[in-house]
Coordinates of N, CA and C in Angstrom, one line a residue:
X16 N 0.9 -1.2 0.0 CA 0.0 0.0 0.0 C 0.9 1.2 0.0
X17 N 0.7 1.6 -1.1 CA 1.6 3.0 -0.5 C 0.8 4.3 0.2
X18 N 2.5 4.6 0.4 CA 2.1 6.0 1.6 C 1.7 7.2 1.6
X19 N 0.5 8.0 2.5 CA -0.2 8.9 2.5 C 0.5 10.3 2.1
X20 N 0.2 10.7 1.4 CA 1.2 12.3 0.9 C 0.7 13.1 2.1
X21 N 1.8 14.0 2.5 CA 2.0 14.7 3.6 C 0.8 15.8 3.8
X22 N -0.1 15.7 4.8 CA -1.0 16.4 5.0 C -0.8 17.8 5.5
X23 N -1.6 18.8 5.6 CA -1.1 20.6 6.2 C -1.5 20.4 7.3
X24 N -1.1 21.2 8.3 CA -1.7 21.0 9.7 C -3.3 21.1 9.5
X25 N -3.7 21.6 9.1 CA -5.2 21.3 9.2 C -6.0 20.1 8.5
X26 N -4.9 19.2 8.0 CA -5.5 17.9 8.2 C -6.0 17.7 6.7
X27 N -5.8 19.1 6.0 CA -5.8 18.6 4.3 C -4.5 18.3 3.5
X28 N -4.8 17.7 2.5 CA -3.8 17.9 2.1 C -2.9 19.0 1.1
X29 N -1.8 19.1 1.1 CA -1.1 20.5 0.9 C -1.2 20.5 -0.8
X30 N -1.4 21.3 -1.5 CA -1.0 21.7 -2.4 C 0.7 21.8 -2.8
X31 N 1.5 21.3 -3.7 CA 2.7 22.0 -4.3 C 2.6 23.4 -4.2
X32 N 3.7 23.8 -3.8 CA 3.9 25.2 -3.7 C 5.1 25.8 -5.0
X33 N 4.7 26.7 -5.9 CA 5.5 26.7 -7.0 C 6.4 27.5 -6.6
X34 N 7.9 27.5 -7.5 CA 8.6 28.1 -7.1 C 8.7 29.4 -7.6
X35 N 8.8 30.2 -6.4 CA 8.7 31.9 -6.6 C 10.5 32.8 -6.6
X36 N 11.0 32.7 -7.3 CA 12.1 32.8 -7.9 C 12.2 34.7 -8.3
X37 N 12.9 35.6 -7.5 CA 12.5 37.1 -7.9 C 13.3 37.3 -9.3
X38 N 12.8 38.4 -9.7 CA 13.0 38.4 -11.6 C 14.3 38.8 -11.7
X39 N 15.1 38.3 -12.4 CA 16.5 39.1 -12.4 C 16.8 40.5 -12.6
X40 N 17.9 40.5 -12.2 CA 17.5 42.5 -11.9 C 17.8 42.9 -13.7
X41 N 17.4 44.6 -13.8 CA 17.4 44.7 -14.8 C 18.9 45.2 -15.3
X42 N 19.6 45.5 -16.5 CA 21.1 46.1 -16.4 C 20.3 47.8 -16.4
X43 N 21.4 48.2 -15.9 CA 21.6 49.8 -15.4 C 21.3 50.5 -16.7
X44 N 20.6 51.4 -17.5 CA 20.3 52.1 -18.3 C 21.9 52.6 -18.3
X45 N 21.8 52.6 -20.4 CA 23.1 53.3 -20.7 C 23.1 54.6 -20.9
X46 N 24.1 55.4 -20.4 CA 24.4 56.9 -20.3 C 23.9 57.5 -21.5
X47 N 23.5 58.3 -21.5 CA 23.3 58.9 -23.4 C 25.5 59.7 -23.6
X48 N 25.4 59.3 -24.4 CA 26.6 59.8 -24.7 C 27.3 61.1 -24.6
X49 N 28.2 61.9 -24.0 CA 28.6 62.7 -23.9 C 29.3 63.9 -25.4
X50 N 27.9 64.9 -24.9 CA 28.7 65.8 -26.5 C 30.5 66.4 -25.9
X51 N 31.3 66.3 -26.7 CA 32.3 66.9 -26.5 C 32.3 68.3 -26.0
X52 N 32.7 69.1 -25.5 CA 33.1 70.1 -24.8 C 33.3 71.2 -25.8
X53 N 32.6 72.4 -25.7 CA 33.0 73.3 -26.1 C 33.1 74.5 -25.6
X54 N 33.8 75.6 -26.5 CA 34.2 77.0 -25.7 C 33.1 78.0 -26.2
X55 N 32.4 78.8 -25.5 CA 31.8 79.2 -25.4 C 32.3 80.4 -26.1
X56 N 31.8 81.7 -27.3 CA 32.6 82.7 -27.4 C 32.6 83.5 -27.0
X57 N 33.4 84.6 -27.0 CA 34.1 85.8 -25.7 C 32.8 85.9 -24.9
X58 N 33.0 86.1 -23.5 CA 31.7 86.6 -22.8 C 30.8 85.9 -22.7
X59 N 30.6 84.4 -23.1 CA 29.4 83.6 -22.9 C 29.8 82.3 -22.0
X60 N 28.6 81.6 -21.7 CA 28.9 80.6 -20.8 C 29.5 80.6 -19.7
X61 N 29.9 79.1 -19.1 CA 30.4 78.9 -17.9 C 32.3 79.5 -17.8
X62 N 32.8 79.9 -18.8 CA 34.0 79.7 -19.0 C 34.4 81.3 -19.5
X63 N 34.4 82.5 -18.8 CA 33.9 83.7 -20.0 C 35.6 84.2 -20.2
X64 N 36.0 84.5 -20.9 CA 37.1 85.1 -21.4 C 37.2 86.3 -22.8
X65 N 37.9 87.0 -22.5 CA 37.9 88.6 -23.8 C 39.1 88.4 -24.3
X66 N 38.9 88.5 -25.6 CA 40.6 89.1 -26.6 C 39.4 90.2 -27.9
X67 N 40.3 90.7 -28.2 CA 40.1 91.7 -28.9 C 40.5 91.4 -30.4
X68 N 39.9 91.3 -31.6 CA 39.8 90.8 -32.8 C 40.1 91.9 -33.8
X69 N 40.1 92.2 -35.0 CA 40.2 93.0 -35.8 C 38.8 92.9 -36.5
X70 N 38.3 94.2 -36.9 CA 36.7 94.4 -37.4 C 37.2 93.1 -38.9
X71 N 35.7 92.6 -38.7 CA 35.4 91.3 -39.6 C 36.0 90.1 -39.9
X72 N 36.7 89.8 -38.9 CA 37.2 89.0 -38.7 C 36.2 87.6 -38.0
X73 N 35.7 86.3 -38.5 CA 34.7 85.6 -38.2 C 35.2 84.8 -37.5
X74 N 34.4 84.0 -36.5 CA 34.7 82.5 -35.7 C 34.3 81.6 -36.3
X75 N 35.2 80.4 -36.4 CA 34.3 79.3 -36.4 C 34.8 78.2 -35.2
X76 N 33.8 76.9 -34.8 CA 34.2 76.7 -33.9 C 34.3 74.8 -34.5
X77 N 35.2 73.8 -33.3 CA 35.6 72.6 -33.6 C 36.3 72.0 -32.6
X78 N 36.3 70.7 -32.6 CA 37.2 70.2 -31.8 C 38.0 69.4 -32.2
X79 N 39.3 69.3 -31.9 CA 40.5 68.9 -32.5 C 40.8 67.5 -31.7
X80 N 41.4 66.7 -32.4 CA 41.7 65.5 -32.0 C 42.1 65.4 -30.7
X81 N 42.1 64.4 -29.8 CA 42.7 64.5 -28.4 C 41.5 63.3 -27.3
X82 N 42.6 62.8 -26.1 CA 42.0 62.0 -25.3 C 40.4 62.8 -25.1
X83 N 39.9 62.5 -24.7 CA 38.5 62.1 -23.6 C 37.7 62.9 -24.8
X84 N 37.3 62.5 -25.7 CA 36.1 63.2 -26.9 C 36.9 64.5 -27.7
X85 N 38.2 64.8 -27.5 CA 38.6 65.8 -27.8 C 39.1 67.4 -27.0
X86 N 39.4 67.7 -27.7 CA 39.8 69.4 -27.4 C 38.8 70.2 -28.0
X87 N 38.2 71.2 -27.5 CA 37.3 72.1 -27.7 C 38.4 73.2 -28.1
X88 N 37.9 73.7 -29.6 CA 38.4 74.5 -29.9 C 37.8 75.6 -30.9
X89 N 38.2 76.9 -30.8 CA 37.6 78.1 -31.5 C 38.8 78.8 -32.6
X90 N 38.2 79.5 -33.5 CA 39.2 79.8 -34.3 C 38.6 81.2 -35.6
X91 N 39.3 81.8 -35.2 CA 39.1 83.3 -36.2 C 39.8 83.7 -37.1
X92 N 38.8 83.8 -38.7 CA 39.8 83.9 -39.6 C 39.4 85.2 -39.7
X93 N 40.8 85.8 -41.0 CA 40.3 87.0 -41.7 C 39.2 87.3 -43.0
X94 N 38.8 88.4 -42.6 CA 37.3 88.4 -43.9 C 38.7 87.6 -45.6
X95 N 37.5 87.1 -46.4 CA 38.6 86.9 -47.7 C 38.8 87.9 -48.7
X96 N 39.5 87.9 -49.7 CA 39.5 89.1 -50.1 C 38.5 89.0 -51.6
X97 N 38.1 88.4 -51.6 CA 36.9 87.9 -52.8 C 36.0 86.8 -52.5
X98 N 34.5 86.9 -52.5 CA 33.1 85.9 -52.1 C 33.9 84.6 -52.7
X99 N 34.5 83.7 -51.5 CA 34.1 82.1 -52.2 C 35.9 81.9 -51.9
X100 N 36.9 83.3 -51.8 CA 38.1 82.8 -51.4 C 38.8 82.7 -50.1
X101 N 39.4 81.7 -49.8 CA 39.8 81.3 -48.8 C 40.5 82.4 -47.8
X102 N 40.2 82.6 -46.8 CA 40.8 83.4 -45.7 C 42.0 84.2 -46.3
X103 N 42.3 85.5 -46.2 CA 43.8 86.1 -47.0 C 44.6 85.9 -46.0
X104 N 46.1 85.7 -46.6 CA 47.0 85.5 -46.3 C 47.5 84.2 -45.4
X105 N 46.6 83.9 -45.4 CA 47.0 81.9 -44.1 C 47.0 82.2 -42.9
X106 N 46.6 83.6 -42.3 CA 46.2 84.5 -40.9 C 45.4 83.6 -40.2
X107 N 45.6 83.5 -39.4 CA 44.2 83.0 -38.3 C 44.8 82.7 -36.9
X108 N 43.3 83.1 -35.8 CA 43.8 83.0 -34.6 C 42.9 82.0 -33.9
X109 N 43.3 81.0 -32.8 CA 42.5 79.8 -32.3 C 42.9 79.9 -30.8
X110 N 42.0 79.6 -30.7 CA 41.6 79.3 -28.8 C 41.4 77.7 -28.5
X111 N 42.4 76.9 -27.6 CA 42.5 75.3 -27.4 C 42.3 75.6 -26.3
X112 N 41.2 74.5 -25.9 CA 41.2 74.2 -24.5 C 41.8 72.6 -24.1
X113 N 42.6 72.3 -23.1 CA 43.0 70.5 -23.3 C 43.0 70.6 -21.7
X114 N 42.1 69.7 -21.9 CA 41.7 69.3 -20.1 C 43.0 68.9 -19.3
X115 N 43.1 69.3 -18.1 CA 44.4 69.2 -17.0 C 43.7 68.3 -16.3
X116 N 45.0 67.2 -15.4 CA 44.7 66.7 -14.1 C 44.7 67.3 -13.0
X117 N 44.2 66.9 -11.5 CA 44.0 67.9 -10.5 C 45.6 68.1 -9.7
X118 N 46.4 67.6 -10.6 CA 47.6 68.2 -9.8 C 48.3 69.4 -10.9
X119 N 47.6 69.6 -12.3 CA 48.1 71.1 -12.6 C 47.3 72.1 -12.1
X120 N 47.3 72.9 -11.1 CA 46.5 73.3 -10.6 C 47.0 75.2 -11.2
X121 N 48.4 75.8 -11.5 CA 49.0 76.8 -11.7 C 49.5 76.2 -13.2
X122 N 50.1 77.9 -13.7 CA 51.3 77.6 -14.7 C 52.6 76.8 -14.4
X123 N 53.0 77.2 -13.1 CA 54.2 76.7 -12.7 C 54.7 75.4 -12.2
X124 N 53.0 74.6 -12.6 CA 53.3 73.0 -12.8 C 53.9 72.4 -13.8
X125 N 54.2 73.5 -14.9 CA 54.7 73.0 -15.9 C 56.4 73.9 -16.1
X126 N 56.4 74.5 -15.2 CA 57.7 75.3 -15.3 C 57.5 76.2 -15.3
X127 N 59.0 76.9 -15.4 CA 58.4 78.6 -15.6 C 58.3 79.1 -17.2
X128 N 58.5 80.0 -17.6 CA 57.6 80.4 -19.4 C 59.1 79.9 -20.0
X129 N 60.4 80.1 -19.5 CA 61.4 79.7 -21.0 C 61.0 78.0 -20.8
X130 N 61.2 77.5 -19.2 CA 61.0 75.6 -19.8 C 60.0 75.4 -20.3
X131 N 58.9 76.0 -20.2 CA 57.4 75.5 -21.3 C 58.1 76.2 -22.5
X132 N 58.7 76.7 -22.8 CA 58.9 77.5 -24.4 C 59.9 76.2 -24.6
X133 N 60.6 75.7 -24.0 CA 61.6 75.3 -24.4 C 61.1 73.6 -24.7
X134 N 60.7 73.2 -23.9 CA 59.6 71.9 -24.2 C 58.7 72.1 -25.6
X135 N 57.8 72.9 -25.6 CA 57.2 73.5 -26.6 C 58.1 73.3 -28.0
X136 N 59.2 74.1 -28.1 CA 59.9 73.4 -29.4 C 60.6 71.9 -29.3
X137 N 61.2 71.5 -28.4 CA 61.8 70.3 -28.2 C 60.3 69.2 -28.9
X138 N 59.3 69.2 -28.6 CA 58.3 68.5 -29.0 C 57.7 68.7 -30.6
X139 N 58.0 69.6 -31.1 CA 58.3 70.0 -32.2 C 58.8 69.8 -33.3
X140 N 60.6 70.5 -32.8 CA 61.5 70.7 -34.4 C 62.3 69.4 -34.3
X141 N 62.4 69.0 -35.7 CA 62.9 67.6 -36.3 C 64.1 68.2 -36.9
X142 N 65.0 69.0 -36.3 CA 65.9 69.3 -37.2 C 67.4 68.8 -37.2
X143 N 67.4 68.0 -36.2 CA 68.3 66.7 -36.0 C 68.0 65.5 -37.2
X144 N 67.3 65.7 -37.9 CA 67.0 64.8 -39.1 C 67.9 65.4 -40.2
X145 N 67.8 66.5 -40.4 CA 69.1 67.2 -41.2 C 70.3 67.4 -41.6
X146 N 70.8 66.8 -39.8 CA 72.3 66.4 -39.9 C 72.7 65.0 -40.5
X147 N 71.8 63.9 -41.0 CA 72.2 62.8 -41.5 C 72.0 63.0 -42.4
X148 N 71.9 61.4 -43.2 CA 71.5 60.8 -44.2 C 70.6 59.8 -44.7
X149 N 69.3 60.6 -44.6 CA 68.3 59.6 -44.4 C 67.5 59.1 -45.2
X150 N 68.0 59.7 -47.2 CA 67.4 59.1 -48.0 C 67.2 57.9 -48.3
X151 N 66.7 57.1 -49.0 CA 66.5 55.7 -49.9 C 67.7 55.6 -49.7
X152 N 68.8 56.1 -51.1 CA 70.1 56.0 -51.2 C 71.1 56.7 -50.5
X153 N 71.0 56.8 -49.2 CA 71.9 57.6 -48.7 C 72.0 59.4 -48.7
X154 N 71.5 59.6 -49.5 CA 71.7 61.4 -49.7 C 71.1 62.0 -48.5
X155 N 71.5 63.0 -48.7 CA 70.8 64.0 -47.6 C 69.1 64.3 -47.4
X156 N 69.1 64.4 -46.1 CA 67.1 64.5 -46.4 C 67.0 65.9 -46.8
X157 N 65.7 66.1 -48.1 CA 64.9 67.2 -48.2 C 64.9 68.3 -47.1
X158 N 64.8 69.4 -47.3 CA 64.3 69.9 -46.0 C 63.0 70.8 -46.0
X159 N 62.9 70.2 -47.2 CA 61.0 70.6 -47.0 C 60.5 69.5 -46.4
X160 N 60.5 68.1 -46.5 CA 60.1 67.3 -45.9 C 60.2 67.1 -44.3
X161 N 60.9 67.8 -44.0 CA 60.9 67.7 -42.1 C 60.5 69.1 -41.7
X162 N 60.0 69.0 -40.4 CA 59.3 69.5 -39.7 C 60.6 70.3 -38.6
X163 N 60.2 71.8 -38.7 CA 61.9 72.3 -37.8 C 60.8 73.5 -36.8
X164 N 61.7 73.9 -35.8 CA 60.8 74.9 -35.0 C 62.3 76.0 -34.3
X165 N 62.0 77.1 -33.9 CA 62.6 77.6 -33.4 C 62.0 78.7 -32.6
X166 N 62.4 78.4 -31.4 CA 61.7 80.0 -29.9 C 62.6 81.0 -30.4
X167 N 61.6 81.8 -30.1 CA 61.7 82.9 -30.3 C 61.4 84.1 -29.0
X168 N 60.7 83.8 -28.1 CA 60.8 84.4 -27.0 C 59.9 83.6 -26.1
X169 N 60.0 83.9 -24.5 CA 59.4 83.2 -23.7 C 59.1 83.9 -22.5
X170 N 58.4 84.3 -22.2 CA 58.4 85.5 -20.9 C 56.8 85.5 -20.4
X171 N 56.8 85.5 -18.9 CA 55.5 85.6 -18.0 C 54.6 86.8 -18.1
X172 N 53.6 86.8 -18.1 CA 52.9 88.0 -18.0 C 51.4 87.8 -16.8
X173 N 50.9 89.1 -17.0 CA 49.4 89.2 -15.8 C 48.7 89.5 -17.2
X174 N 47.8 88.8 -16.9 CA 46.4 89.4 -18.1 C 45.8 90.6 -16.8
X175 N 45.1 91.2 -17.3 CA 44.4 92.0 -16.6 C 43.7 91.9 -15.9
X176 N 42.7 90.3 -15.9 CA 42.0 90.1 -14.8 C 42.9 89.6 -13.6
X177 N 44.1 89.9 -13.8 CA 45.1 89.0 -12.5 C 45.7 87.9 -12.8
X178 N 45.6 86.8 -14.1 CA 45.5 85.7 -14.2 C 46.8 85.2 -14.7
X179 N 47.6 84.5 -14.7 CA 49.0 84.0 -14.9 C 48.9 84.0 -16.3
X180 N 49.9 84.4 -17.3 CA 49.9 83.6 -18.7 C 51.2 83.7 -19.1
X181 N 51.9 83.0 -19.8 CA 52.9 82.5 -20.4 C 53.0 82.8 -22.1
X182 N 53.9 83.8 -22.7 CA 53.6 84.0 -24.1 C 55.0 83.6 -24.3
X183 N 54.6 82.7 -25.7 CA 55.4 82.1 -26.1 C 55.4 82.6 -27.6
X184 N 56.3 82.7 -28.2 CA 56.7 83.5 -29.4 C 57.7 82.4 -30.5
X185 N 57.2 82.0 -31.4 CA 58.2 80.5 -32.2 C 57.7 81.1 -33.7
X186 N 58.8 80.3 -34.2 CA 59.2 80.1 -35.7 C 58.9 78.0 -35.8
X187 N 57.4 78.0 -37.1 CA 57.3 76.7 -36.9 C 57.5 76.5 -38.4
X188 N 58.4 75.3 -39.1 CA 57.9 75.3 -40.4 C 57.7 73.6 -40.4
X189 N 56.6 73.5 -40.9 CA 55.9 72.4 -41.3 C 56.2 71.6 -42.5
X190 N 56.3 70.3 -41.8 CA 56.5 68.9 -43.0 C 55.9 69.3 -44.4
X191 N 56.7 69.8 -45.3 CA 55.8 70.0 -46.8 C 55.9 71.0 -47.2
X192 N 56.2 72.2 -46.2 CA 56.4 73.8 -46.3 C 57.6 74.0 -46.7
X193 N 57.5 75.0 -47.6 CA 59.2 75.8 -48.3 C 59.7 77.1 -47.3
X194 N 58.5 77.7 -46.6 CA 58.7 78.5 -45.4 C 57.9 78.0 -44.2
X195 N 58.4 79.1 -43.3 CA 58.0 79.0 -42.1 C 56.8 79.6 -42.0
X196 N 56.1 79.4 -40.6 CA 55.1 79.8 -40.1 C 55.7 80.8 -38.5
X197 N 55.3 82.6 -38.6 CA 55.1 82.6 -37.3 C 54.0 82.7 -36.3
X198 N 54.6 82.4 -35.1 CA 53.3 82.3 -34.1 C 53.5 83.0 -32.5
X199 N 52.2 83.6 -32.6 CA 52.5 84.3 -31.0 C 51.7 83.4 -30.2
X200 N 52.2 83.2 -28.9 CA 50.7 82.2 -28.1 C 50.8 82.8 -26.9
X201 N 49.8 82.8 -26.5 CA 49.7 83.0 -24.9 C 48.8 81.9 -24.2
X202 N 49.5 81.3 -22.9 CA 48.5 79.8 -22.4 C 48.3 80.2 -20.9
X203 N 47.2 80.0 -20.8 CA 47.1 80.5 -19.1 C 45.9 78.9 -18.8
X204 N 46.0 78.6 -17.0 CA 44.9 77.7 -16.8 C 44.0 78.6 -16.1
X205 N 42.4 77.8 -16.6 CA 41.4 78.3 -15.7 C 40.4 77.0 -16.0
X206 N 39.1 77.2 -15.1 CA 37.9 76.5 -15.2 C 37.7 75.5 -16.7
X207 N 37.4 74.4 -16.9 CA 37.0 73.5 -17.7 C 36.0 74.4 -18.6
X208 N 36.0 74.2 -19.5 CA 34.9 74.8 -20.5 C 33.8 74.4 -20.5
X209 N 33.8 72.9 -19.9 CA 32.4 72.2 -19.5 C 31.7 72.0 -18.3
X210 N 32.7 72.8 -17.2 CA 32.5 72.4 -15.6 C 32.9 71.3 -15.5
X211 N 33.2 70.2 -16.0 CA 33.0 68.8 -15.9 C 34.8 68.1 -15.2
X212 N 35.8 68.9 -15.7 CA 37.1 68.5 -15.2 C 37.5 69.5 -14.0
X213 N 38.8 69.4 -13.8 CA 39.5 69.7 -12.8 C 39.4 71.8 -13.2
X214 N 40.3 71.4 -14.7 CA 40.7 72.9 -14.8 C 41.1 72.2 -16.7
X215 N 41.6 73.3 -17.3 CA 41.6 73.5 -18.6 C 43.2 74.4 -19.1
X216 N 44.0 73.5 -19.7 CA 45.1 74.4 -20.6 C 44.6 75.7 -21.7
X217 N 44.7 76.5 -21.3 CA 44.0 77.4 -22.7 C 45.0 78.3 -23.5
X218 N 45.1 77.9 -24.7 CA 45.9 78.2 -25.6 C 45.7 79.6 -26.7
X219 N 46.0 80.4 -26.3 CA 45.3 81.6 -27.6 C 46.8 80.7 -28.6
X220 N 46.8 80.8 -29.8 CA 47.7 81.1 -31.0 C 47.1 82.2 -32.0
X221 N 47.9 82.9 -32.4 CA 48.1 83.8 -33.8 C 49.4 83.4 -34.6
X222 N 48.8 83.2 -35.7 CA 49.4 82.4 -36.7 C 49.9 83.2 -38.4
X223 N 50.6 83.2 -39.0 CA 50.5 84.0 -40.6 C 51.8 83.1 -41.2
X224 N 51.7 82.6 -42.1 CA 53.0 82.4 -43.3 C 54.3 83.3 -43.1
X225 N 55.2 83.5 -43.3 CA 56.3 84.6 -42.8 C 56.4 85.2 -44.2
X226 N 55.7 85.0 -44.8 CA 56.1 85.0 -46.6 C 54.7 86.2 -46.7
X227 N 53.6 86.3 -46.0 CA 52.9 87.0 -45.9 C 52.6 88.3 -44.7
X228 N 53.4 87.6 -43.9 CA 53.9 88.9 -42.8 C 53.7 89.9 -42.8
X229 N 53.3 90.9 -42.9 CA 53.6 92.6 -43.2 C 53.6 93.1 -41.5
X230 N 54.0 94.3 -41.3 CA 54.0 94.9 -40.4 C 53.0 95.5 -39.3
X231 N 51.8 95.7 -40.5 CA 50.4 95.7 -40.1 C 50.0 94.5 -39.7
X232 N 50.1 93.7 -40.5 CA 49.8 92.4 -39.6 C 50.1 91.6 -38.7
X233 N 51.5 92.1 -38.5 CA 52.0 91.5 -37.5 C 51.6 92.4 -35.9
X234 N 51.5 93.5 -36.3 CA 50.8 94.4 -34.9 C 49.6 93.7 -34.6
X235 N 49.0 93.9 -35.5 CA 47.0 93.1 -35.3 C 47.3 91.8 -34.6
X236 N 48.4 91.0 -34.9 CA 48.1 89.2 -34.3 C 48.9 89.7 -33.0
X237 N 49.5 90.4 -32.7 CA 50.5 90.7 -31.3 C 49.3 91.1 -30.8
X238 N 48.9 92.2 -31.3 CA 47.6 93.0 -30.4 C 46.4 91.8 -29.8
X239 N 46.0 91.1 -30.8 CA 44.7 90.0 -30.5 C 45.5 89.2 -29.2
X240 N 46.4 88.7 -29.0 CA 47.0 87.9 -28.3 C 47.5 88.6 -27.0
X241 N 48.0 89.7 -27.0 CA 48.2 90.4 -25.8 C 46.9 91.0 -24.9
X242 N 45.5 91.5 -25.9 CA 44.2 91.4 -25.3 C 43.7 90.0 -25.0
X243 N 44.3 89.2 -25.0 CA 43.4 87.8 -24.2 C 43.7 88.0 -22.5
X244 N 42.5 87.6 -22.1 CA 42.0 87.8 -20.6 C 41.6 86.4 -20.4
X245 N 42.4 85.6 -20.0 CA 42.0 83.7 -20.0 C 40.8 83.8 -18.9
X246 N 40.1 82.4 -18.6 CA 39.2 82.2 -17.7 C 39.8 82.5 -16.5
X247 N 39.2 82.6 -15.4 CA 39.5 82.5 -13.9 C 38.6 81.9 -13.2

């Protein structure tokens, strides 16, 4: 005879009880993606900073290659000198922002203005490539083909709002170029462009061909860059 299935205390018998198993949890919703960082222009946003432009001179804005989504970056050409022609003379001024860790917190985590000038070209000019022989057959290399740099000055300054900056002043000529390029810069740190980091490298450059240079022009790109007033 077989034996009686196990009764409930009250003397009925029990039903199976199904197994109640809680639902697996769900995964964490994914972030929506982060737009890259940008600079706000003169006097706007979380990040406000002033330089002084020459009448008609336009922005455009971009971000240039670099870790975490890029570098936020701004850039002003000259009016062209005919509808549809490219900017005159190869003139143009750009504003880089490149996000810092929380231990650059001053300029003088990076030295003082000649070792940033001097790093600055050291990262640069290839002009140790010159002294050999680095053709196919042995000959001498091209020297349009390499890339050479030379400082040209390096000295601390106060922007007006109080704020540290470093102007750096180089001769760059570029892989492919028959001349040089000069350039004035001035880099100061302040606030992230997006609130989002510690703090932000900010880079004014003014830029021209040396083959286009004039005198007037060269006052207007000193002038733009000596009116920069970095974030604070």
């Amino acid at each position: 005879m077989a034996g009686a299935a196990p009764s409930s205390p009250s003397g009925r018998q029990g039903p199976s009880s199904p197994s109640c198993r809680p639902p697996p949890p769900r995964p964490p919703p994914t972030p929506p993606p982060q737009a890259p960082a940008t600079i706000p222009l003169p006097g706007e946003g979380p990040s406000p900073y002033s330089l002084t432009l020459p009448p008609g001179w336009a922005p455009a804005t971009g971000v240039s290659p670099g870790g975490g989504g890029g570098r936020p970056t701004l850039a002003w050409f000259p009016p062209p000198s005919s509808p549809g022609a490219p900017p005159s003379d190869g003139a143009s001024v750009s504003l880089l922002a490149t996000p810092l860790g929380a231990d650059y917190t001053q300029l003088g985590s990076f030295g003082d203005a000649g070792g940033f000038g001097a790093n600055l070209i050291a990262s640069s000019d290839q002009s140790f490539r010159l002294r050999g022989r680095g053709g196919p057959g042995g000959e001498p290399v091209d020297p349009v083909s390499v890339q050479t740099a030379s400082l040209v000055d390096a000295r601390a300054a106060t922007a007006a709002n109080g704020a540290q900056v470093y102007r750096i002043d180089y001769a760059l000529k570029r892989a492919g170029e028959a001349a040089p390029r000069s350039f004035w810069t001035a880099v100061s740190i302040g606030p992230a462009p997006d609130g989002r980091g510690h703090a932000a490298l900010y880079t004014l450059t003014a830029q021209v061909p040396a083959a286009a240079l004039t005198p007037e022009l060269e006052r207007a790109l000193i002038g733009v860059v000596d009116s920069f007033v970095p974030p604070k």
